[in-house]
Amino acid sequence: MIKIENLDCMYKTSNNQMVQALKGINLTINPGEFVAIIGANGSGKSTLAKHMNGIMLPKEGDVFVFGKNTKEEQNNLFIKKSVGMVFQNPDNQFVTSVVEEDIAFALENLEIPFDEMHERVRMALECVGMYEYKDASIESLSGGQKQKIAIAGAIVMQPKFLVFDEPTSMLDPQSREEICSLLKRLNETMNIGIIFITQFMEEVALAKRVIVMNDGKIVKDISPGCLFEDIDFLESMKLKAPQITYFCLELNKLGENINPGILDLKECADELAAALKGNKL
Amino acid sequence: MIQFHNVTYTYNFNTDTCKDAIKNINLKILPGEFLAIIGQTGSGKSTLVEHMNGLKKPTVGEVFVSGQDIWQKKFDITKVRFKVGLVFQYPEHQMFEQDVFSEIAFGLRNNGIAETKIESLIFEALDFVGLPHDILNSSPFDFSGGQKRKIAIASTIAMQPDVIILDEPTAGLDPYSSELLLKKFKDYNKNKGKTVILVSHSMEEVVRFADRVIVMHNGEIKMEGEPRKIFTKVEELNEMGLDVPQILKVFLELRKLGFPARADIYTVEEAKQEFFRLKNLTKGGKSFVK
């Protein structure tokens, strides 16, 4: 599990002003959880994420990954293996130009035997549905495909957790959907804990738990369904609910018995159909 | 006005790896129009807009801006760049000045605007994107991603171009900032009569803000028209890897369940009206469920 205790993060701007990016964060994420983190731009989401696998180290407070403190240097390799990270821009995450080589890169550094390395690369690529592209040049792939390769590069390390910092924000709708269902699969079939930062409110529905950040603090830790019912709170955080939530809430206000916590489109249609049928004489 | 006449752009022209990024494009964009461009990644959207201010030169065909063939030998192409402002995808990755003032002033200075006028143009641009005036001495790199985006947009807006092209301006912005920014561009379009060209993956944005949408696929314009009409072609759009607004999908599901719901519902308000229309029908004792 990932355990964050009393984490503060300050940094100095070029004008020598101090900015506090994180303020007193306490958070525990258990193995196998699927947690979304949302919040306005500048609320501290990415800074928090970077503390989860030791890209940033706490000056105040502690981060533990399965009980090991990220601040202690001897834990470094364990932490990098346990918690992988995938970023927003698919172009900035590669070290080589050929798909297979890039996935194998980290394993080579760990001196994993050749046969095992080969097998793990194959499994990672199959898992993201990109094995047939193993000899392709990364340059020739689309944004969505590159993001899948970046994910394969993370899962080849057999992590317990994967942190995704807005992995879909540069992708077109179809690629976004593919990445979302991939995250779901990694969570459900491989039991990898997922920490998912996104600005797409419809995608939050994938998670079982949502953390809302504002001004460096965690202001809410809740289920997606309950979160979206409280539109006033969301809007005060510069966020919004998905379009269907607004619709269901409106109908509710007008006396219709529709559950406003619904996030699945088919369920929503069924709920509407039931309300319409209720009128049948 | 921007006009494309049989424009084709070929990468690696005359080599084995040549590929047409856009093919035989004919397009007219009228002054004061709010045009959206949609299409999958790699469909040619960015190449298309890079032709609009002369960043790319057609391999075949001509581009006209206000009636002028912009690649005619004696014509000074830099003139087009001041008239047609292009905000790239993730423009914050391309900032380079030491402070916000110089960052926004860069284009104005290049355009020969007098120093005395620059300050007021910069203040206006900051107001436009909703940033406070006291940030001008800070480094652009001190800000969060969303704020950097606003600074980058301000540096194009400061030039007050007749045409502004925005390549996915809201990607990665929080919903509140996205909404605010798009409303500002709608204002710029409506109140100042400027042309706005928006490349977007958000179908909800397109329906709400654009007068006309063109759909790019494999380097060609596959559809064009009013967003409300284009989005009724759900299957064709899906085949091209595109989406339709979420609320429409709910009503399409209702149709599958047997209800005679309209297939052009895009906003919460329309959805509400349609729900109560269906409810009145069922009140009459009609049952639509198979």
XYZ file of C-alpha atoms in Angstrom:
571
model
C 0.000 0.000 0.000
C 0.920 3.651 -0.419
C 0.756 5.681 2.739
C 1.264 9.436 2.800
C 1.649 11.177 6.147
C 1.557 14.922 6.806
C 3.096 15.715 3.440
C 3.886 19.354 2.699
C 5.585 20.625 -0.411
C 6.970 24.136 -0.805
C 8.914 25.561 -3.677
C 10.444 28.879 -4.547
C 9.492 30.768 -7.707
C 11.953 32.834 -9.735
C 10.845 35.899 -7.718
C 11.847 34.180 -4.495
C 8.239 33.826 -3.474
C 7.366 30.647 -1.635
C 4.480 28.636 -3.018
C 2.965 25.803 -1.071
C 1.909 23.133 -3.549
C 0.848 20.537 -0.966
C -0.494 21.189 2.501
C -0.726 18.489 5.138
C -1.647 15.557 2.895
C -2.683 12.323 4.623
C -3.722 9.519 2.314
C -3.688 5.732 2.208
C -4.188 3.779 -0.995
C -4.602 0.021 -0.696
C -3.410 -2.601 -3.203
C -5.892 -3.185 -6.016
C -7.764 0.086 -5.517
C -8.820 2.288 -8.464
C -8.596 5.885 -7.302
C -9.224 8.982 -9.408
C -7.674 12.302 -8.458
C -9.369 15.433 -9.753
C -8.978 19.145 -9.147
C -8.508 22.452 -10.942
C -5.242 23.245 -12.742
C -2.643 24.081 -10.135
C -4.420 22.303 -7.260
C -1.471 19.983 -6.588
C -2.511 16.733 -8.320
C 0.687 16.180 -10.285
C 2.903 17.184 -7.381
C 1.120 14.646 -5.197
C 1.448 11.948 -7.866
C 5.182 12.539 -8.234
C 5.623 11.835 -4.534
C 4.105 8.384 -4.893
C 7.059 6.802 -6.639
C 9.894 8.956 -5.429
C 10.231 11.288 -8.427
C 9.772 13.945 -5.746
C 10.885 13.355 -2.176
C 9.147 14.913 0.830
C 10.906 17.664 2.728
C 8.104 17.699 5.287
C 6.194 14.492 6.013
C 6.675 10.959 4.723
C 5.612 8.672 1.917
C 5.713 4.912 2.482
C 5.343 2.276 -0.200
C 4.604 -1.066 1.446
C 6.148 0.321 4.612
C 9.327 1.552 2.942
C 10.074 5.263 3.214
C 10.722 6.914 -0.171
C 13.267 9.225 1.469
C 15.689 6.399 2.235
C 17.953 5.839 -0.704
C 18.277 2.073 -0.301
C 14.510 1.802 -0.966
C 14.750 3.570 -4.288
C 14.782 0.531 -6.574
C 12.024 -1.214 -4.626
C 9.831 1.874 -4.886
C 10.432 2.410 -8.608
C 9.564 -1.255 -9.216
C 6.450 -1.155 -7.049
C 4.954 2.078 -8.371
C 5.073 2.871 -12.091
C 4.152 6.141 -13.697
C 2.644 7.175 -17.041
C 2.485 10.814 -18.077
C 0.355 13.046 -20.252
C 2.564 13.543 -23.260
C 3.161 10.285 -25.121
C 6.193 11.746 -26.876
C 8.227 12.486 -23.758
C 8.458 9.029 -22.244
C 10.652 7.006 -24.536
C 14.370 6.330 -24.439
C 14.840 4.303 -27.613
C 13.212 4.409 -31.029
C 11.986 0.822 -31.449
C 9.025 -0.472 -29.441
C 10.550 -3.724 -28.131
C 13.853 -2.100 -27.175
C 12.085 0.609 -25.256
C 10.065 -1.859 -23.204
C 13.180 -3.939 -22.532
C 15.296 -0.957 -21.530
C 14.532 -0.931 -17.820
C 14.830 -4.712 -17.579
C 18.257 -4.640 -19.218
C 19.372 -2.178 -16.577
C 18.178 -4.587 -13.905
C 20.234 -7.351 -15.553
C 17.254 -9.641 -15.973
C 18.251 -12.819 -17.897
C 17.626 -12.607 -21.632
C 14.907 -15.280 -21.888
C 12.960 -13.931 -18.985
C 13.302 -10.419 -20.346
C 11.963 -11.508 -23.707
C 9.014 -13.238 -22.106
C 8.153 -10.266 -19.918
C 8.332 -7.849 -22.859
C 6.047 -10.109 -24.872
C 3.523 -10.325 -22.047
C 3.556 -6.576 -21.457
C 2.980 -5.842 -25.147
C 0.244 -8.452 -25.427
C -1.423 -7.016 -22.381
C -1.818 -3.603 -24.057
C -2.669 -5.202 -27.403
C 0.480 -3.963 -29.159
C 2.565 -7.146 -29.645
C 2.301 -6.962 -33.421
C 4.029 -3.575 -33.249
C 7.079 -4.876 -31.402
C 9.479 -4.053 -34.251
C 7.813 -0.778 -35.181
C 9.508 2.561 -34.732
C 7.836 4.527 -31.978
C 7.867 7.597 -34.194
C 5.441 5.917 -36.608
C 2.753 5.265 -33.972
C -0.321 7.371 -33.189
C -0.713 9.162 -29.868
C -2.970 6.454 -28.468
C -0.586 3.692 -29.546
C 2.368 5.518 -27.996
C 0.457 5.786 -24.753
C -0.122 2.020 -24.832
C 3.612 1.466 -25.308
C 4.303 3.759 -22.358
C 1.886 1.660 -20.293
C 3.562 -1.566 -21.453
C 6.885 -0.046 -20.389
C 5.429 0.471 -16.930
C 3.772 -2.942 -16.511
C 6.847 -4.847 -17.654
C 8.278 -3.983 -14.226
C 5.376 -5.897 -12.637
C 4.334 -2.992 -10.442
C 1.761 -3.155 -7.660
C 0.570 0.370 -8.454
C 0.441 2.518 -11.572
C 0.059 6.286 -11.402
C -1.424 7.922 -14.507
C -1.066 11.694 -14.800
C -3.692 12.758 -17.360
C -2.801 9.964 -19.799
C -5.761 10.733 -22.072
C -5.690 14.499 -22.366
C -3.784 14.504 -25.670
C -5.773 11.703 -27.285
C -8.764 11.549 -29.599
C -12.046 10.089 -28.283
C -11.484 6.574 -29.605
C -7.954 6.291 -28.217
C -9.200 7.706 -24.940
C -11.793 4.986 -24.673
C -9.208 2.317 -25.471
C -6.862 3.597 -22.765
C -9.720 3.735 -20.254
C -10.758 0.147 -20.859
C -7.108 -0.881 -20.637
C -6.815 0.737 -17.198
C -9.937 -1.074 -16.100
C -8.501 -4.380 -17.303
C -5.159 -3.833 -15.555
C -7.058 -3.190 -12.361
C -9.571 -6.014 -12.622
C -7.545 -8.837 -14.102
C -4.021 -8.067 -12.861
C -5.107 -6.423 -9.622
C -2.783 -3.471 -10.194
C -3.724 -0.503 -8.010
C -4.530 2.467 -10.255
C -4.142 6.130 -9.382
C -5.683 8.096 -12.209
C -5.490 11.879 -12.619
C -7.912 13.225 -15.208
C -9.790 16.338 -16.283
C -12.492 14.310 -18.057
C -15.289 13.955 -15.573
C -16.883 11.048 -17.480
C -13.677 9.080 -16.930
C -13.920 9.467 -13.161
C -16.738 6.922 -13.315
C -14.077 4.226 -13.880
C -12.831 4.631 -10.309
C -14.336 3.329 -7.109
C -12.958 6.225 -5.110
C -12.354 9.873 -6.013
C -10.041 12.306 -4.309
C -10.730 15.984 -4.910
C -7.831 18.397 -4.516
C -8.027 22.137 -4.051
C -5.236 24.553 -3.256
C -2.797 21.821 -2.223
C -5.221 20.007 0.051
C -7.408 16.940 -0.172
C -10.910 18.330 0.262
C -12.944 15.223 -0.457
C -12.500 11.452 -0.535
C -15.719 9.893 -1.822
C -17.348 7.547 -4.385
C -17.913 8.937 -7.920
C -21.703 8.589 -7.736
C -21.945 10.612 -4.521
C -19.445 13.186 -5.745
C -21.392 14.207 -8.810
C -24.652 14.641 -6.945
C -23.184 17.668 -5.212
C -22.936 20.027 -8.177
C -22.486 23.162 -6.062
C -19.447 21.676 -4.366
C -17.956 20.557 -7.695
C -18.427 23.944 -9.300
C -16.862 25.672 -6.298
C -13.805 23.477 -7.032
C -13.813 24.671 -10.684
C -14.977 21.241 -11.756
C -18.133 19.997 -13.401
C -20.224 16.852 -13.517
C -20.772 14.823 -16.695
C -23.586 16.072 -18.930
C -25.953 13.229 -17.929
C -25.604 14.063 -14.229
C -26.845 17.608 -14.883
C -29.745 16.142 -16.827
C -30.720 13.619 -14.127
C -30.500 16.304 -11.436
C -32.759 18.598 -13.455
C -35.336 15.846 -13.822
C -35.119 15.194 -10.104
C -35.800 18.815 -9.348
C -38.901 18.582 -11.520
C -40.200 15.715 -9.420
C -39.008 12.738 -11.477
C -37.624 9.818 -9.561
C -34.265 9.450 -11.348
C -31.094 8.480 -9.540
C -28.657 11.359 -10.180
C -25.656 9.228 -9.207
C -25.845 7.193 -12.440
C -22.722 7.460 -14.578
C -23.296 4.692 -17.101
C -25.138 5.707 -20.273
C -27.093 2.468 -20.640
C -28.148 2.521 -16.995
C -29.263 6.094 -17.472
C -31.398 5.127 -20.479
C -32.925 2.247 -18.483
C -33.728 4.591 -15.632
C -35.406 7.034 -18.029
C -37.329 4.219 -19.668
C -38.578 3.050 -16.275
C -39.722 6.566 -15.422
C -41.532 6.827 -18.745
C -43.125 3.410 -18.374
C -44.293 4.335 -14.888
C -46.836 6.491 -16.606
C -48.309 3.696 -18.610
C -51.957 3.154 -17.675
C -11.448 35.210 -45.766
C -9.322 32.098 -46.180
C -9.648 29.956 -49.255
C -8.033 26.632 -50.166
C -7.909 25.677 -53.816
C -7.058 22.004 -54.493
C -4.474 21.906 -51.734
C -2.381 18.780 -51.228
C 0.532 18.552 -48.813
C 2.923 15.653 -49.198
C 5.492 14.676 -46.589
C 8.871 13.539 -47.918
C 7.874 14.561 -51.426
C 9.660 12.637 -54.194
C 10.972 9.904 -51.910
C 9.876 6.320 -51.155
C 8.285 7.347 -47.877
C 6.117 10.138 -49.269
C 2.670 10.447 -47.792
C -0.164 12.906 -48.360
C -1.041 14.569 -45.057
C -3.921 16.423 -46.687
C -5.372 15.697 -50.100
C -7.076 17.964 -52.589
C -8.646 20.305 -50.049
C -11.150 22.897 -51.227
C -12.402 25.101 -48.445
C -13.763 28.596 -47.896
C -13.762 30.198 -44.467
C -15.807 33.377 -44.227
C -14.956 36.423 -42.117
C -16.683 36.308 -38.733
C -17.266 32.576 -38.876
C -16.768 30.219 -35.912
C -15.511 27.051 -37.547
C -14.717 23.777 -35.791
C -12.443 21.076 -37.195
C -12.747 17.544 -35.859
C -11.039 14.277 -36.757
C -8.942 11.510 -35.280
C -5.286 11.996 -34.424
C -3.386 11.824 -37.711
C -6.378 12.815 -39.848
C -4.653 15.989 -41.074
C -6.259 18.654 -38.869
C -2.999 20.216 -37.717
C -1.474 20.154 -41.212
C -4.625 21.822 -42.527
C -4.501 24.698 -40.039
C -0.753 25.166 -40.516
C -1.527 26.104 -44.117
C -3.846 28.884 -42.989
C -1.091 31.205 -41.828
C 1.632 30.076 -44.179
C 3.524 27.811 -41.770
C 3.303 25.061 -44.347
C 3.455 25.527 -48.089
C 1.138 23.405 -50.220
C 2.865 20.794 -52.395
C 0.039 21.358 -54.885
C -2.658 24.044 -54.941
C -3.077 27.567 -53.587
C -4.069 29.209 -50.342
C -5.668 32.674 -50.435
C -6.005 35.003 -47.464
C -8.252 38.022 -48.136
C -8.029 37.243 -51.819
C -4.208 37.222 -51.873
C -2.378 34.076 -53.006
C -0.031 33.889 -50.023
C 2.698 31.968 -51.864
C 2.852 34.325 -54.832
C 6.515 35.227 -55.386
C 6.427 38.922 -54.530
C 4.126 38.593 -51.547
C 5.593 38.971 -48.043
C 4.346 35.881 -46.193
C 5.041 37.353 -42.737
C 2.099 39.704 -43.257
C -0.209 36.693 -43.079
C 1.177 35.612 -39.714
C 0.030 38.847 -38.080
C -3.394 38.587 -39.599
C -3.930 34.909 -38.837
C -2.853 33.909 -35.330
C -2.188 30.243 -34.636
C -2.172 28.853 -31.117
C -0.486 25.452 -31.250
C -1.345 22.379 -29.235
C 0.270 22.714 -25.831
C 1.636 26.192 -26.601
C 3.080 26.380 -23.084
C 5.796 23.950 -24.193
C 7.141 26.625 -26.512
C 7.524 29.581 -24.196
C 11.011 30.975 -23.856
C 11.127 34.510 -22.416
C 12.345 35.435 -18.934
C 9.189 37.157 -17.800
C 5.529 37.165 -18.744
C 5.721 40.709 -20.129
C 8.449 39.849 -22.664
C 6.709 36.594 -23.540
C 3.489 38.381 -24.514
C 5.318 41.381 -26.022
C 7.438 39.213 -28.315
C 4.992 39.039 -31.198
C 3.929 42.667 -30.815
C 7.527 43.869 -30.998
C 8.167 41.703 -34.029
C 5.140 43.267 -35.632
C 6.636 46.742 -35.100
C 4.079 47.916 -32.535
C 5.292 51.011 -30.622
C 6.496 50.300 -27.055
C 4.019 52.899 -25.763
C 1.103 50.886 -27.083
C 2.415 47.476 -26.062
C 1.525 47.733 -22.389
C -2.161 48.419 -22.931
C -2.407 45.601 -25.482
C -0.825 43.252 -22.946
C -3.248 44.284 -20.208
C -6.140 43.704 -22.572
C -4.806 40.258 -23.444
C -4.408 39.331 -19.757
C -7.996 40.391 -19.112
C -9.075 38.291 -22.045
C -7.629 35.075 -20.609
C -8.520 36.022 -17.039
C -5.032 36.483 -15.549
C -4.161 39.230 -13.033
C -1.947 42.153 -14.134
C 0.619 41.671 -11.382
C 2.163 38.580 -12.974
C 4.071 40.467 -15.673
C 7.416 40.369 -13.886
C 7.231 36.687 -12.977
C 8.859 33.978 -15.051
C 6.320 32.175 -17.276
C 7.782 28.930 -15.942
C 6.602 29.628 -12.382
C 3.001 28.911 -13.259
C 0.895 25.774 -13.394
C 0.160 24.130 -16.740
C -3.247 25.774 -17.041
C -1.908 29.238 -16.290
C 0.958 28.798 -18.745
C -1.612 27.893 -21.384
C -3.412 31.157 -20.697
C -0.175 33.149 -20.976
C 0.584 31.484 -24.308
C -2.906 32.264 -25.598
C -2.587 35.870 -24.380
C 0.530 36.296 -26.503
C -1.449 35.473 -29.647
C -4.562 37.410 -28.617
C -2.439 40.514 -27.886
C -1.855 40.808 -31.642
C -5.643 41.011 -32.128
C -5.555 38.864 -35.257
C -8.484 38.887 -37.678
C -8.434 35.108 -37.600
C -7.417 33.037 -34.609
C -6.785 29.321 -34.932
C -6.839 27.242 -31.760
C -5.457 23.705 -31.915
C -7.109 21.891 -28.995
C -6.924 24.876 -26.676
C -8.685 23.203 -23.754
C -6.773 19.881 -23.661
C -5.614 19.377 -20.087
C -7.459 22.394 -18.709
C -9.941 21.967 -15.865
C -13.626 22.202 -16.875
C -14.021 25.677 -15.404
C -11.044 27.182 -17.254
C -12.097 25.449 -20.492
C -15.562 26.937 -20.327
C -14.249 30.406 -19.493
C -11.771 30.389 -22.352
C -14.258 29.179 -24.951
C -16.762 31.833 -23.904
C -14.061 34.470 -24.391
C -13.394 33.198 -27.899
C -17.102 33.221 -28.659
C -17.112 36.873 -27.532
C -14.119 37.647 -29.722
C -16.052 36.114 -32.586
C -19.463 37.687 -31.899
C -18.597 41.128 -30.571
C -15.479 41.851 -32.571
C -16.531 40.030 -35.704
C -13.296 37.997 -35.778
C -12.965 34.557 -37.312
C -12.332 31.713 -34.866
C -11.155 28.274 -35.977
C -11.271 25.615 -33.288
C -9.675 22.179 -33.548
C -11.338 20.052 -30.894
C -11.978 16.533 -29.657
C -14.899 17.643 -27.526
C -18.139 17.222 -29.405
C -19.989 19.087 -26.674
C -17.765 22.120 -27.281
C -18.332 21.922 -31.012
C -22.130 21.830 -30.729
C -22.199 24.716 -28.304
C -19.779 27.089 -29.958
C -19.307 26.471 -33.681
C -21.419 27.705 -36.604
C -19.972 25.084 -38.911
C -17.882 21.962 -38.498
C -15.628 20.099 -40.918
C -14.763 16.473 -40.343
C -11.297 15.357 -41.442
C -10.423 11.732 -42.145
C -7.282 10.375 -43.823
C -6.307 13.838 -45.019
C -9.636 14.630 -46.644
C -12.711 16.631 -45.688
C -15.333 13.910 -45.295
C -18.246 15.979 -44.020
C -19.059 19.588 -43.453
C -22.039 21.522 -42.222
C -23.891 22.712 -39.154
C -22.789 20.768 -36.070
C -26.369 19.835 -35.219
C -26.806 18.193 -38.606
C -23.392 16.513 -38.690
C -23.855 14.852 -35.305
C -26.957 13.021 -36.472
C -24.601 10.842 -38.540
C -23.522 8.836 -35.524
C -22.466 5.677 -37.338
C -20.306 7.433 -39.895
C -18.663 9.451 -37.127
C -17.998 6.344 -35.061
C -16.393 4.676 -38.055
C -13.999 7.598 -38.235
C -13.153 7.137 -34.559
C -15.196 10.132 -33.468
C -17.695 10.544 -30.723
C -21.022 12.346 -30.246
C -22.150 14.263 -27.141
C -22.892 12.056 -24.126
C -26.515 13.069 -23.741
C -27.261 12.123 -27.357
C -26.015 8.596 -26.668
C -28.548 8.246 -23.850
C -31.397 9.186 -26.180
C -30.096 6.828 -28.862
C -30.236 4.072 -26.211
C -33.827 5.076 -25.466
C -34.623 4.693 -29.146
C -33.165 1.186 -29.028
C -35.528 0.477 -26.139
C -38.421 1.387 -28.408
C -39.128 5.005 -27.509
C -39.618 7.452 -30.413
C -36.965 9.820 -29.034
C -35.451 12.489 -31.250
C -31.948 11.693 -32.473
C -30.673 15.266 -32.290
C -30.513 15.942 -28.571
C -27.275 17.697 -27.613
C -27.884 19.851 -24.545
C -29.359 19.290 -21.092
C -32.166 21.714 -21.911
C -33.108 19.822 -25.082
C -32.914 16.539 -23.206
C -35.313 17.828 -20.579
C -37.846 18.966 -23.172
C -37.599 15.697 -25.026
C -38.087 13.669 -21.844
C -41.319 15.503 -21.040
C -42.523 15.243 -24.637
C -42.072 11.456 -24.407
C -43.730 11.459 -21.030
C -46.800 13.210 -22.436
C -46.978 10.634 -25.213
C -46.846 7.741 -22.744
C -49.467 9.468 -20.588
C -51.882 9.041 -23.439
C -51.593 5.336 -22.762
C -49.173 4.612 -25.561
C -46.598 1.987 -24.885
C -43.413 1.966 -26.927
C -41.674 -0.871 -25.243
C -41.535 -4.012 -27.266
